[in-house]
CSV table of C-alpha atoms in Angstrom, one decimal:
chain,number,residue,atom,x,y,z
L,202,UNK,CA,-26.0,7.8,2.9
L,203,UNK,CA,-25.8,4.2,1.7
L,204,UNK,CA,-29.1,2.2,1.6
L,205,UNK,CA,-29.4,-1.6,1.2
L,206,UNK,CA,-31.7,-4.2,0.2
L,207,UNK,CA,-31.4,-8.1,0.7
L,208,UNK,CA,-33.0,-10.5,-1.2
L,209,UNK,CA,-32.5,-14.3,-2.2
L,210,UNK,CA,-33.9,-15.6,1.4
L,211,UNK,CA,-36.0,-18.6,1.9
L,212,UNK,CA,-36.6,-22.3,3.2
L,213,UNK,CA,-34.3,-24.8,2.2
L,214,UNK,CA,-33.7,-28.5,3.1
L,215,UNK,CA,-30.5,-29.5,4.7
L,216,UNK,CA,-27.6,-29.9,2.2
L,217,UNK,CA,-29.0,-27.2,-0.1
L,218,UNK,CA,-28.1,-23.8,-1.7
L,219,UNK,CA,-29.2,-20.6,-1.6
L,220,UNK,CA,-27.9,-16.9,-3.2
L,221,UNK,CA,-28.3,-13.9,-1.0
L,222,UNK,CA,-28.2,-10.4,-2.7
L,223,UNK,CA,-27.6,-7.3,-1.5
L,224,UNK,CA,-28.2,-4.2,-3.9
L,225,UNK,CA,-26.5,-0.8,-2.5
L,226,UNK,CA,-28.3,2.6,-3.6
L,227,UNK,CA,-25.6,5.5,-4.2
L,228,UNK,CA,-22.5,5.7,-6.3
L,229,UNK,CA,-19.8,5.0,-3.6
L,230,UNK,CA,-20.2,1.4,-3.4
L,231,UNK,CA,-16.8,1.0,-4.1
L,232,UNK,CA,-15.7,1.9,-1.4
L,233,UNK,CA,-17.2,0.6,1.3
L,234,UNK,CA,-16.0,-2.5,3.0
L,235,UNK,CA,-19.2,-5.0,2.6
L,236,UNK,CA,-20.0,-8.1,4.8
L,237,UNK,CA,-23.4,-10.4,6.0
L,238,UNK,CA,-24.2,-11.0,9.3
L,239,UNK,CA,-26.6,-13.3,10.6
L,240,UNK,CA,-28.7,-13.6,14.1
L,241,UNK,CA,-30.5,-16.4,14.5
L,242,UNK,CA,-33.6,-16.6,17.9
L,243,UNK,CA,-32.4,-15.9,20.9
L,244,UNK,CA,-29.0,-15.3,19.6
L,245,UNK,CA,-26.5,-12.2,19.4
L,246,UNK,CA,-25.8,-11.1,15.4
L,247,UNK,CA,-22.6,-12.5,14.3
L,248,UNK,CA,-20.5,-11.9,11.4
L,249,UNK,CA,-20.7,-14.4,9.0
L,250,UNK,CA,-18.4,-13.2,6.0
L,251,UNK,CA,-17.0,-10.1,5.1
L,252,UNK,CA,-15.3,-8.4,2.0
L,253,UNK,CA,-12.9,-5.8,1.7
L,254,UNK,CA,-13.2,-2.9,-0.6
L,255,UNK,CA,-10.2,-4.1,-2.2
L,256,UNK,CA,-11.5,-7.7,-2.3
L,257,UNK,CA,-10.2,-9.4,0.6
L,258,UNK,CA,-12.4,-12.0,2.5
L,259,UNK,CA,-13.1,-13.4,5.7
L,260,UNK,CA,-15.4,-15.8,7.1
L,261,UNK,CA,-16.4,-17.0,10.4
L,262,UNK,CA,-15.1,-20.5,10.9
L,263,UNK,CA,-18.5,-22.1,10.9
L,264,UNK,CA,-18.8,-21.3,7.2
L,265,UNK,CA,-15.3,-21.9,5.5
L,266,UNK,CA,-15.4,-23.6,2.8
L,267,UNK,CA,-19.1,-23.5,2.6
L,268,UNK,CA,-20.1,-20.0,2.0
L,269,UNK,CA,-18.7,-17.4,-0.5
L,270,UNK,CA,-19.2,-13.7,-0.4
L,271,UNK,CA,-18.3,-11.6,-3.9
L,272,UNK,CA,-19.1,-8.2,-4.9
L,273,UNK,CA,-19.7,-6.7,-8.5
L,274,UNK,CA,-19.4,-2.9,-8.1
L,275,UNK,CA,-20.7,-2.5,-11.7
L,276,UNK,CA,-24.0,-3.5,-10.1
L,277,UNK,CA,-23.5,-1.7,-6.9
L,278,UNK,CA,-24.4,-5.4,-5.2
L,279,UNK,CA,-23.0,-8.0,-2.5
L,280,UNK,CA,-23.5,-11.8,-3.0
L,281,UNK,CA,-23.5,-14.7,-0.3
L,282,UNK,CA,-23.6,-17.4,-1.4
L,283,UNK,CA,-24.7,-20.6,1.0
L,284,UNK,CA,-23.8,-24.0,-0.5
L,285,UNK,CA,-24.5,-27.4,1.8
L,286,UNK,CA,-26.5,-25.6,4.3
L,287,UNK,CA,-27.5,-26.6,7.6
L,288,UNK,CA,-30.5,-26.1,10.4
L,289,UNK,CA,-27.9,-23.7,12.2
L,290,UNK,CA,-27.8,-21.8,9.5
L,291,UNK,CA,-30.5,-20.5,9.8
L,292,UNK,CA,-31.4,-16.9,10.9
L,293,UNK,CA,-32.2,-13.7,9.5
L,294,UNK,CA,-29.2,-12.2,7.5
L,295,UNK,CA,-28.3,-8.7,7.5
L,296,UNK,CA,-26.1,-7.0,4.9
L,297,UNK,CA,-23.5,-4.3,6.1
L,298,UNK,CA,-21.9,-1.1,4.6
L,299,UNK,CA,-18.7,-0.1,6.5
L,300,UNK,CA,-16.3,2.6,6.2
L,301,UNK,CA,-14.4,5.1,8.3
L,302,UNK,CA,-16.5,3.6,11.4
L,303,UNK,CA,-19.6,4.0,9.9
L,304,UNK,CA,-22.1,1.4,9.4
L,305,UNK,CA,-25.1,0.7,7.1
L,306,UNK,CA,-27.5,-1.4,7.5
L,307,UNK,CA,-30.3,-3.6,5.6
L,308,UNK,CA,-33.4,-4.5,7.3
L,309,UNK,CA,-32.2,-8.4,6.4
L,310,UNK,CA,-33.7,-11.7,4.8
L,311,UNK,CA,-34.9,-14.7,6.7
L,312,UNK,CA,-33.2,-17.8,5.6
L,313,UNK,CA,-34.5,-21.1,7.0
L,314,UNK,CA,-32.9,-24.9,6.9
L,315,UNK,CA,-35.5,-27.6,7.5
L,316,UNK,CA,-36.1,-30.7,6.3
């Protein structure tokens, strides 16, 4: 059983950064494929970014070039992080564990973009 805690979430104006965290309990981290979703009001969640267990990302096109996701297994933790932010990107953000079609989730952050 994998259990995970976001943190890092906030308000921030328009063109700002922010660092989402996501610390994993357990000692098989490693091997779980790791991503952040995001579901803003009245909205289905989306994937936002995701990163393979052997390091591979992927990011929904809304986000390229904007967002970065990195892991440090060492610390058993997921990072987002959200550079020239916008009002649509904001939404509460889940982190996901993911392996052999299992998932994990966190109970998520609220991040909100407003001026």
């Amino acid at each position: 059983q994998v259990q995970l805690v976001e943190s890092g979430g906030g308000v921030v104006q328009p063109g700002g950064s922010l660092r989402l965290s996501c610390a994993a309990s357990g000692n098989s981290f490693s091997i779980y494929d790791m991503g952040w979703y995001r579901q803003a009001p009245g909205k289905q969640r989306e994937l936002v970014a995701v990163i393979t267990s052997g390091g591979i990302t992927n990011y929904t096109g809304s986000v390229k070039g904007r967002f970065t996701i990195s892991r440090d297994n060492a610390k058993n933790t997921v990072y987002l992080q959200m550079n020239s932010l916008k009002a649509e990107d904001t939404a509460v953000y889940y982190c996901n564990a993911a392996r052999s079609m299992v998932d994990h989730w966190g109970h998520g952050t609220q991040v909100t973009v407003s001026s």
